Amino acid sequence: LQVNYTPHPKILGVSLDSQLRFGHHASEATTKLRRKANLLRALSGTSWGSSEACLRQLYCGYVRPAGLYALGAWWPFLAESHRNRLNAVNNSAASIIAGLPAGSPTAASLREAQIPPLHLLAARDACSTLISAYRHPVTHPLRHTLITHTHPPPRLKSAGSTGHRPDWRTSALAA
């Protein structure tokens, strides 16, 4: 049996890399979001287009889940550049939903469209995973990772003061 090397294996729909930085996965997610967000632009005509509520429902139910699957697990690992690209797509979709011009301030477009920023969605997903881990029996692997309180290995070039990689557990407890 020959096993072929894959630089970005996909496990449960999330692309991994050797450094666990999720850059490849974030690039794929950005592409998916952009491609599917074009649907919002097509449906948002000024005189004949869909309502704001319909566009929001389409974005939250179809566009966003396709690109941001398991966001709470991989968002803490992302570099700021990847986060900015994903936020740009989210902000663009919010502007389309709210019917605002492209250069509108980010906070205003998110508020008008009633779309949360991605870091809040990631924190919500991490909290959901934390609550799920507490509900499992002590023998379950997810509960075991919660109880052990071990930190992931430190990064070679750490951006933070602790030198440890962020994870869903610390993200959830910080939220």
Coordinates of N, CA, C and O in Angstrom, one line a residue:
L1 N 0.8 -1.2 0.0 CA 0.0 0.0 0.0 C 0.9 1.2 0.0 O 1.7 1.4 0.9
Q2 N 0.7 2.1 -1.0 CA 1.5 3.3 -1.1 C 0.6 4.5 -0.6 O -0.5 4.7 -1.1
V3 N 1.2 5.3 0.2 CA 0.5 6.5 0.7 C 1.2 7.7 0.1 O 2.4 7.9 0.2
N4 N 0.4 8.5 -0.6 CA 0.9 9.7 -1.3 C 0.9 10.9 -0.3 O 0.1 11.0 0.5
Y5 N 2.0 11.7 -0.5 CA 2.1 12.9 0.3 C 1.1 13.9 -0.1 O 1.0 14.2 -1.3
T6 N 0.4 14.6 0.8 CA -0.5 15.7 0.5 C -0.1 16.8 1.4 O -0.1 16.7 2.6
P7 N 0.3 18.0 0.8 CA 0.8 19.1 1.6 C -0.4 19.7 2.4 O -0.1 20.3 3.4
H8 N -1.6 19.6 1.9 CA -2.7 20.2 2.6 C -3.9 19.2 2.7 O -4.9 19.3 2.0
P9 N -3.7 18.2 3.6 CA -4.8 17.2 3.8 C -6.0 17.9 4.3 O -6.0 18.8 5.1
K10 N -7.2 17.3 3.9 CA -8.5 17.8 4.4 C -9.0 16.8 5.4 O -9.2 15.6 5.0
I11 N -9.3 17.3 6.6 CA -9.9 16.4 7.6 C -11.2 17.1 8.1 O -11.1 18.3 8.5
L12 N -12.3 16.4 7.9 CA -13.6 17.0 8.2 C -13.9 18.4 7.6 O -14.4 19.3 8.2
G13 N -13.4 18.5 6.3 CA -13.6 19.7 5.6 C -12.7 20.9 5.9 O -12.8 21.9 5.3
V14 N -11.7 20.7 6.7 CA -10.7 21.7 7.0 C -9.4 21.3 6.5 O -8.9 20.3 6.8
S15 N -8.8 22.2 5.7 CA -7.4 21.9 5.1 C -6.4 22.2 6.2 O -6.4 23.3 6.8
L16 N -5.5 21.3 6.4 CA -4.4 21.5 7.4 C -3.1 21.7 6.6 O -3.0 21.5 5.5
D17 N -2.1 22.3 7.4 CA -0.8 22.4 6.8 C 0.2 22.0 7.9 O -0.2 21.7 9.0
S18 N 1.5 22.0 7.6 CA 2.5 21.4 8.5 C 2.7 22.3 9.7 O 3.1 21.8 10.8
Q19 N 2.4 23.6 9.6 CA 2.6 24.5 10.8 C 1.3 24.8 11.5 O 1.3 25.6 12.5
L20 N 0.2 24.3 11.1 CA -1.1 24.5 11.7 C -1.4 26.0 11.7 O -1.9 26.6 12.7
R21 N -1.2 26.7 10.6 CA -1.5 28.1 10.4 C -2.8 28.3 9.6 O -3.3 29.4 9.6
F22 N -3.3 27.3 9.0 CA -4.5 27.3 8.2 C -4.6 28.4 7.1 O -5.7 28.8 6.8
G23 N -3.4 28.8 6.6 CA -3.4 29.8 5.5 C -4.1 29.3 4.3 O -4.8 30.0 3.6
H24 N -3.8 28.0 3.9 CA -4.4 27.4 2.7 C -5.9 27.3 2.9 O -6.6 27.6 1.9
H25 N -6.3 26.9 4.0 CA -7.8 26.8 4.3 C -8.4 28.2 4.2 O -9.5 28.4 3.7
A26 N -7.8 29.2 4.8 CA -8.3 30.6 4.8 C -8.4 31.1 3.3 O -9.4 31.8 3.0
S27 N -7.4 30.8 2.5 CA -7.5 31.2 1.1 C -8.6 30.5 0.4 O -9.4 31.2 -0.4
E28 N -8.8 29.2 0.6 CA -10.0 28.5 0.0 C -11.3 29.1 0.5 O -12.2 29.3 -0.3
A29 N -11.4 29.4 1.8 CA -12.6 30.0 2.4 C -12.9 31.4 1.8 O -14.0 31.7 1.5
T30 N -11.9 32.2 1.6 CA -12.0 33.5 1.0 C -12.6 33.4 -0.4 O -13.5 34.1 -0.8
T31 N -12.0 32.4 -1.2 CA -12.5 32.2 -2.5 C -13.9 31.8 -2.6 O -14.7 32.3 -3.4
K32 N -14.3 30.8 -1.7 CA -15.7 30.4 -1.6 C -16.6 31.5 -1.3 O -17.7 31.7 -1.9
L33 N -16.2 32.3 -0.3 CA -17.1 33.4 0.2 C -17.3 34.4 -1.0 O -18.4 34.9 -1.2
R34 N -16.2 34.8 -1.6 CA -16.3 35.8 -2.7 C -17.2 35.3 -3.8 O -18.0 36.0 -4.4
R35 N -17.0 34.0 -4.2 CA -17.8 33.4 -5.3 C -19.3 33.4 -5.0 O -20.1 33.8 -5.8
K36 N -19.6 33.0 -3.8 CA -21.0 32.9 -3.4 C -21.6 34.2 -3.0 O -22.8 34.4 -3.2
A37 N -20.7 35.2 -2.6 CA -21.2 36.5 -2.3 C -21.6 37.3 -3.6 O -22.4 38.2 -3.5
N38 N -21.1 36.9 -4.7 CA -21.5 37.5 -6.0 C -23.0 37.2 -6.2 O -23.6 38.0 -6.9
L39 N -23.5 36.2 -5.7 CA -25.0 35.9 -5.8 C -25.8 37.1 -5.1 O -26.8 37.5 -5.6
L40 N -25.3 37.6 -4.0 CA -25.9 38.7 -3.3 C -26.0 39.9 -4.3 O -27.0 40.6 -4.4
R41 N -24.8 40.2 -4.9 CA -24.8 41.3 -5.8 C -25.8 41.2 -7.0 O -26.4 42.2 -7.4
A42 N -25.9 40.0 -7.5 CA -26.8 39.7 -8.6 C -28.3 39.9 -8.1 O -29.1 40.3 -9.0
L43 N -28.6 39.6 -6.9 CA -30.0 39.7 -6.4 C -30.3 41.0 -5.8 O -31.5 41.2 -5.4
S44 N -29.4 41.9 -5.7 CA -29.7 43.2 -5.0 C -29.9 44.4 -5.9 O -29.3 45.4 -5.7
G45 N -30.6 44.2 -7.0 CA -30.9 45.3 -7.9 C -31.6 46.5 -7.1 O -32.4 46.2 -6.1
T46 N -31.4 47.7 -7.5 CA -32.0 48.9 -6.8 C -33.5 49.0 -6.9 O -34.1 49.3 -5.9
S47 N -34.0 48.7 -8.0 CA -35.5 48.9 -8.2 C -36.2 47.5 -8.1 O -37.4 47.5 -7.8
W48 N -35.6 46.4 -8.5 CA -36.3 45.2 -8.5 C -35.7 44.1 -7.6 O -36.3 43.0 -7.5
G49 N -34.6 44.4 -6.9 CA -33.9 43.4 -6.1 C -34.6 42.9 -4.9 O -35.7 43.4 -4.5
S50 N -34.0 41.9 -4.3 CA -34.6 41.2 -3.1 C -34.5 42.2 -1.9 O -33.7 43.1 -1.9
S51 N -35.3 41.9 -0.9 CA -35.3 42.8 0.3 C -34.1 42.5 1.1 O -33.4 41.5 0.9
E52 N -33.8 43.4 2.0 CA -32.7 43.3 2.9 C -32.7 42.0 3.7 O -31.7 41.3 3.9
A53 N -33.9 41.7 4.2 CA -34.1 40.5 5.1 C -33.8 39.3 4.3 O -33.2 38.3 4.8
C54 N -34.2 39.2 3.0 CA -34.0 38.1 2.2 C -32.5 37.9 1.9 O -32.0 36.8 1.9
L55 N -31.8 39.0 1.6 CA -30.4 39.0 1.3 C -29.6 38.5 2.6 O -28.7 37.8 2.5
R56 N -30.0 39.0 3.7 CA -29.4 38.6 5.0 C -29.5 37.1 5.2 O -28.6 36.4 5.6
Q57 N -30.7 36.7 5.0 CA -31.0 35.2 5.2 C -30.2 34.4 4.2 O -29.7 33.3 4.6
L58 N -30.1 34.8 3.0 CA -29.3 34.1 2.0 C -27.8 34.1 2.4 O -27.2 33.0 2.3
Y59 N -27.3 35.2 2.9 CA -25.9 35.3 3.3 C -25.7 34.4 4.5 O -24.7 33.6 4.6
C60 N -26.5 34.5 5.5 CA -26.3 33.8 6.8 C -26.6 32.3 6.6 O -26.0 31.5 7.4
G61 N -27.5 31.9 5.7 CA -27.8 30.5 5.6 C -27.1 29.8 4.5 O -27.0 28.5 4.5
Y62 N -26.6 30.5 3.5 CA -26.0 29.8 2.3 C -24.5 30.2 2.1 O -23.7 29.4 2.0
V63 N -24.3 31.5 2.1 CA -22.9 32.0 1.7 C -22.0 31.8 2.9 O -20.9 31.1 2.7
R64 N -22.3 32.3 4.0 CA -21.3 32.3 5.1 C -21.0 30.8 5.6 O -19.8 30.5 5.8
P65 N -22.0 29.9 5.8 CA -21.6 28.6 6.2 C -20.7 27.8 5.2 O -19.9 27.0 5.7
A66 N -20.8 28.1 4.0 CA -20.0 27.4 3.0 C -18.5 27.7 3.2 O -17.7 26.9 3.0
G67 N -18.2 28.9 3.5 CA -16.8 29.3 3.6 C -16.2 29.3 5.1 O -15.0 29.2 5.3
L68 N -17.1 29.4 6.0 CA -16.7 29.6 7.4 C -17.0 28.4 8.3 O -17.2 28.5 9.5
Y69 N -17.0 27.2 7.7 CA -17.2 26.0 8.4 C -16.1 25.8 9.5 O -15.0 25.9 9.2
A70 N -16.5 25.5 10.7 CA -15.6 25.3 11.8 C -14.7 26.5 12.1 O -13.5 26.4 12.5
L71 N -15.3 27.7 12.0 CA -14.5 28.9 12.1 C -13.8 29.0 13.5 O -12.7 29.5 13.6
G72 N -14.5 28.6 14.5 CA -14.0 28.7 15.9 C -12.7 27.9 16.1 O -11.9 28.2 16.9
A73 N -12.5 26.8 15.3 CA -11.3 26.0 15.4 C -10.1 26.6 14.7 O -9.0 26.4 15.2
W74 N -10.3 27.2 13.6 CA -9.1 27.7 12.8 C -8.9 29.2 12.9 O -7.8 29.6 12.5
W75 N -9.9 30.0 13.2 CA -9.7 31.4 13.3 C -8.6 31.9 14.2 O -7.8 32.8 13.8
P76 N -8.4 31.3 15.4 CA -7.3 31.8 16.3 C -5.9 31.6 15.7 O -5.0 32.3 16.1
F77 N -5.8 30.7 14.8 CA -4.5 30.4 14.2 C -4.1 31.3 13.1 O -2.9 31.3 12.6
L78 N -5.0 32.0 12.5 CA -4.8 32.7 11.3 C -3.9 33.9 11.5 O -4.0 34.6 12.5
A79 N -3.1 34.2 10.4 CA -2.3 35.4 10.4 C -3.3 36.6 10.1 O -4.4 36.4 9.6
E80 N -2.9 37.8 10.5 CA -3.7 39.0 10.4 C -4.1 39.2 8.9 O -5.2 39.7 8.6
S81 N -3.2 38.9 8.0 CA -3.5 39.1 6.6 C -4.7 38.3 6.1 O -5.5 38.7 5.3
H82 N -4.7 37.0 6.5 CA -5.8 36.1 6.1 C -7.1 36.6 6.8 O -8.2 36.5 6.2
R83 N -7.0 37.0 8.0 CA -8.2 37.6 8.7 C -8.8 38.8 8.0 O -10.0 38.9 7.8
N84 N -7.9 39.7 7.5 CA -8.3 40.9 6.8 C -9.0 40.5 5.5 O -10.0 41.2 5.2
R85 N -8.5 39.5 4.8 CA -9.2 39.1 3.5 C -10.6 38.6 3.8 O -11.5 38.9 3.1
L86 N -10.7 37.7 4.8 CA -12.0 37.2 5.1 C -12.9 38.3 5.6 O -14.1 38.4 5.3
N87 N -12.4 39.2 6.4 CA -13.2 40.4 6.9 C -13.7 41.2 5.8 O -14.8 41.8 5.8
A88 N -12.8 41.4 4.8 CA -13.2 42.3 3.6 C -14.3 41.7 2.9 O -15.2 42.4 2.4
V89 N -14.4 40.4 2.7 CA -15.5 39.7 2.0 C -16.8 39.9 2.9 O -17.9 40.2 2.3
N90 N -16.7 39.7 4.2 CA -17.8 39.8 5.1 C -18.3 41.2 5.0 O -19.5 41.5 5.0
N91 N -17.4 42.2 5.1 CA -17.8 43.6 5.0 C -18.5 44.0 3.7 O -19.4 44.8 3.7
S92 N -17.9 43.5 2.6 CA -18.5 43.7 1.3 C -19.9 43.2 1.2 O -20.8 43.8 0.7
A93 N -20.1 42.0 1.7 CA -21.5 41.4 1.8 C -22.4 42.2 2.6 O -23.6 42.4 2.2
A94 N -21.9 42.7 3.7 CA -22.8 43.6 4.6 C -23.2 44.8 3.9 O -24.3 45.3 4.0
S95 N -22.3 45.4 3.1 CA -22.6 46.6 2.3 C -23.7 46.3 1.3 O -24.6 47.1 1.0
I96 N -23.6 45.2 0.6 CA -24.5 44.8 -0.4 C -25.9 44.6 0.3 O -26.9 45.0 -0.2
I97 N -25.9 43.9 1.4 CA -27.2 43.6 2.1 C -27.9 44.9 2.5 O -29.1 45.1 2.3
A98 N -27.1 45.8 3.1 CA -27.6 47.1 3.6 C -27.9 48.1 2.5 O -28.6 49.1 2.7
G99 N -27.4 47.8 1.3 CA -27.7 48.7 0.2 C -26.8 50.0 0.3 O -27.2 51.0 -0.3
L100 N -25.6 49.9 0.9 CA -24.7 51.0 1.1 C -23.7 51.0 0.0 O -23.4 50.0 -0.6
P101 N -23.1 52.2 -0.3 CA -22.0 52.2 -1.3 C -20.8 51.4 -0.9 O -20.6 51.2 0.3
A102 N -20.0 51.1 -1.8 CA -18.8 50.2 -1.5 C -17.8 50.9 -0.5 O -17.2 50.2 0.2
G103 N -17.7 52.2 -0.5 CA -16.7 52.8 0.4 C -17.3 53.1 1.8 O -16.6 53.8 2.6
S104 N -18.4 52.6 2.2 CA -19.0 52.8 3.5 C -18.1 52.3 4.6 O -17.5 51.3 4.5
P105 N -18.2 53.0 5.8 CA -17.4 52.5 6.9 C -17.9 51.1 7.3 O -19.0 50.7 7.3
T106 N -16.9 50.3 7.7 CA -17.2 48.9 8.1 C -18.2 48.7 9.2 O -19.1 47.9 9.1
A107 N -18.0 49.4 10.3 CA -18.9 49.3 11.4 C -20.3 49.7 11.0 O -21.3 49.0 11.5
A108 N -20.5 50.7 10.2 CA -21.8 51.1 9.8 C -22.5 50.1 8.9 O -23.7 49.8 9.1
S109 N -21.7 49.5 8.0 CA -22.4 48.5 7.1 C -22.7 47.2 7.9 O -23.8 46.6 7.6
L110 N -21.9 46.8 8.8 CA -22.2 45.6 9.6 C -23.4 45.9 10.5 O -24.3 45.0 10.6
R111 N -23.5 47.1 11.1 CA -24.6 47.4 11.9 C -25.9 47.5 11.1 O -26.9 46.9 11.5
E112 N -25.9 48.1 10.0 CA -27.1 48.3 9.1 C -27.5 46.9 8.6 O -28.7 46.7 8.5
A113 N -26.6 46.1 8.2 CA -27.0 44.8 7.7 C -27.3 43.7 8.8 O -27.8 42.7 8.5
Q114 N -27.0 44.1 10.0 CA -27.2 43.2 11.2 C -26.4 41.9 11.0 O -26.9 40.8 11.2
I115 N -25.1 42.1 10.6 CA -24.2 41.0 10.4 C -23.1 41.1 11.4 O -22.5 42.2 11.5
P116 N -22.8 40.1 12.2 CA -21.7 40.3 13.2 C -20.4 40.2 12.6 O -20.2 39.5 11.5
P117 N -19.3 40.8 13.1 CA -18.0 40.6 12.6 C -17.5 39.2 12.8 O -18.0 38.5 13.7
L118 N -16.6 38.8 12.0 CA -16.1 37.4 12.0 C -15.5 37.0 13.3 O -15.6 35.8 13.7
H119 N -14.8 37.9 14.0 CA -14.1 37.5 15.3 C -15.2 37.1 16.3 O -15.0 36.3 17.1
L120 N -16.4 37.7 16.2 CA -17.4 37.4 17.2 C -18.0 36.0 16.8 O -18.4 35.2 17.7
L121 N -18.2 35.7 15.5 CA -18.6 34.4 15.1 C -17.7 33.3 15.5 O -18.1 32.2 15.9
A122 N -16.4 33.6 15.4 CA -15.4 32.6 15.8 C -15.4 32.4 17.3 O -15.3 31.2 17.8
A123 N -15.6 33.5 18.1 CA -15.7 33.3 19.5 C -17.0 32.5 19.9 O -16.9 31.7 20.8
R124 N -18.1 32.8 19.2 CA -19.3 32.0 19.4 C -19.1 30.5 19.1 O -19.5 29.7 19.9
D125 N -18.4 30.2 18.0 CA -18.2 28.8 17.7 C -17.3 28.2 18.7 O -17.5 27.0 19.1
A126 N -16.3 28.9 19.2 CA -15.4 28.3 20.2 C -16.1 28.1 21.5 O -15.9 27.1 22.2
C127 N -17.0 29.0 21.9 CA -17.8 28.8 23.1 C -18.7 27.6 23.0 O -18.9 26.9 23.9
S128 N -19.3 27.5 21.8 CA -20.2 26.3 21.5 C -19.4 25.0 21.7 O -19.9 24.0 22.3
T129 N -18.2 25.0 21.2 CA -17.3 23.8 21.3 C -17.0 23.5 22.8 O -17.0 22.4 23.3
L130 N -16.7 24.6 23.5 CA -16.4 24.5 25.0 C -17.6 23.9 25.7 O -17.4 23.0 26.5
I131 N -18.8 24.4 25.5 CA -20.0 23.9 26.1 C -20.2 22.5 25.8 O -20.5 21.7 26.6
S132 N -20.0 22.1 24.5 CA -20.1 20.8 24.1 C -19.2 19.8 24.8 O -19.5 18.7 25.2
A133 N -17.9 20.3 25.0 CA -16.9 19.5 25.6 C -17.3 19.3 27.1 O -17.1 18.2 27.6
Y134 N -17.9 20.2 27.8 CA -18.3 20.0 29.1 C -19.5 19.1 29.2 O -19.7 18.4 30.3
R135 N -20.3 18.9 28.2 CA -21.5 18.0 28.2 C -21.1 16.6 28.0 O -21.9 15.7 28.3
H136 N -19.9 16.3 27.4 CA -19.5 15.0 27.1 C -19.0 14.3 28.4 O -18.6 15.0 29.4
P137 N -19.1 12.9 28.5 CA -18.5 12.2 29.6 C -17.0 12.4 29.7 O -16.3 12.8 28.7
V138 N -16.5 12.2 30.9 CA -15.0 12.4 31.1 C -14.2 11.6 30.2 O -13.0 12.0 29.9
T139 N -14.7 10.4 29.8 CA -13.9 9.5 29.0 C -13.8 10.0 27.5 O -13.1 9.4 26.7
H140 N -14.7 10.9 27.1 CA -14.7 11.4 25.7 C -13.4 12.2 25.4 O -13.0 13.0 26.2
P141 N -12.9 12.0 24.2 CA -11.6 12.7 23.8 C -11.7 14.2 23.9 O -10.8 14.9 24.3
L142 N -12.9 14.8 23.5 CA -13.0 16.2 23.5 C -13.0 16.7 25.0 O -12.4 17.7 25.3
R143 N -13.7 16.0 25.9 CA -13.7 16.4 27.3 C -12.3 16.2 27.9 O -11.8 17.0 28.7
H144 N -11.6 15.2 27.4 CA -10.2 14.9 27.9 C -9.3 16.1 27.5 O -8.5 16.5 28.4
T145 N -9.4 16.6 26.3 CA -8.6 17.8 25.9 C -8.9 19.0 26.8 O -8.0 19.8 27.0
L146 N -10.1 19.1 27.2 CA -10.5 20.2 28.0 C -10.0 20.1 29.4 O -9.5 21.1 30.0
I147 N -9.9 18.9 30.0 CA -9.5 18.7 31.4 C -8.0 18.8 31.5 O -7.5 19.2 32.5
T148 N -7.3 18.3 30.5 CA -5.8 18.2 30.7 C -5.1 19.5 30.8 O -4.0 19.6 31.4
H149 N -5.7 20.6 30.3 CA -5.1 22.0 30.4 C -3.7 22.1 29.9 O -2.8 22.8 30.4
T150 N -3.4 21.3 28.9 CA -2.0 21.4 28.2 C -2.1 22.5 27.2 O -3.1 22.7 26.5
H151 N -1.0 23.2 27.0 CA -0.9 24.2 25.9 C -0.4 23.6 24.7 O 0.4 22.7 24.7
P152 N -0.9 24.1 23.5 CA -0.3 23.6 22.3 C 1.2 24.0 22.2 O 1.6 24.9 23.0
P153 N 2.0 23.4 21.4 CA 3.4 23.7 21.3 C 3.6 25.2 21.0 O 2.8 25.8 20.2
P154 N 4.6 25.8 21.5 CA 4.9 27.2 21.2 C 5.3 27.4 19.7 O 5.9 26.5 19.1
R155 N 5.0 28.6 19.2 CA 5.4 28.9 17.8 C 6.9 29.3 17.8 O 7.4 29.8 18.8
L156 N 7.5 29.1 16.7 CA 8.9 29.5 16.6 C 9.0 31.0 16.6 O 9.9 31.6 17.3
K157 N 8.1 31.7 15.9 CA 8.1 33.1 15.9 C 6.8 33.5 16.5 O 5.8 33.7 15.8
S158 N 6.7 33.6 17.8 CA 5.4 33.9 18.4 C 5.1 35.4 18.3 O 5.9 36.3 18.5
A159 N 3.8 35.7 18.0 CA 3.4 37.1 18.0 C 3.0 37.6 19.4 O 3.1 38.8 19.7
G160 N 2.5 36.7 20.2 CA 2.0 37.1 21.5 C 3.1 37.0 22.6 O 4.2 36.5 22.3
S161 N 2.8 37.4 23.8 CA 3.7 37.4 24.8 C 4.0 36.0 25.4 O 5.0 35.8 25.9
T162 N 3.0 35.2 25.4 CA 3.1 33.8 26.0 C 3.9 32.9 25.1 O 4.5 31.9 25.6
G163 N 3.9 33.1 23.8 CA 4.6 32.2 22.9 C 3.8 31.0 22.5 O 4.3 30.1 21.8
H164 N 2.6 30.8 23.1 CA 1.8 29.6 22.8 C 0.8 30.0 21.7 O 0.3 31.1 21.6
R165 N 0.4 28.9 20.9 CA -0.6 29.1 19.9 C -1.9 29.3 20.6 O -2.2 28.6 21.6
P166 N -2.8 30.1 20.0 CA -4.1 30.2 20.6 C -4.9 29.0 20.1 O -4.5 28.3 19.2
D167 N -5.9 28.6 20.9 CA -6.7 27.5 20.5 C -8.2 27.8 20.9 O -8.5 28.8 21.4
W168 N -9.1 26.9 20.5 CA -10.5 27.1 20.8 C -10.8 27.2 22.3 O -11.7 28.0 22.6
R169 N -10.1 26.6 23.1 CA -10.3 26.6 24.5 C -10.0 28.0 25.1 O -10.8 28.6 25.8
T170 N -8.9 28.6 24.8 CA -8.5 29.9 25.2 C -9.4 31.0 24.6 O -9.7 32.0 25.2
S171 N -9.7 30.8 23.3 CA -10.6 31.7 22.7 C -12.0 31.8 23.3 O -12.6 32.8 23.5
A172 N -12.5 30.6 23.7 CA -13.8 30.5 24.3 C -13.8 31.1 25.7 O -14.7 31.8 26.1
L173 N -12.7 30.9 26.5 CA -12.7 31.4 27.8 C -12.4 32.9 27.8 O -12.8 33.6 28.8
A174 N -11.8 33.4 26.8 CA -11.6 34.9 26.7 C -12.9 35.6 26.3 O -13.0 36.8 26.6
A175 N -13.8 34.9 25.6 CA -15.0 35.6 25.1 C -16.0 35.8 26.2 O -16.0 35.5 27.3

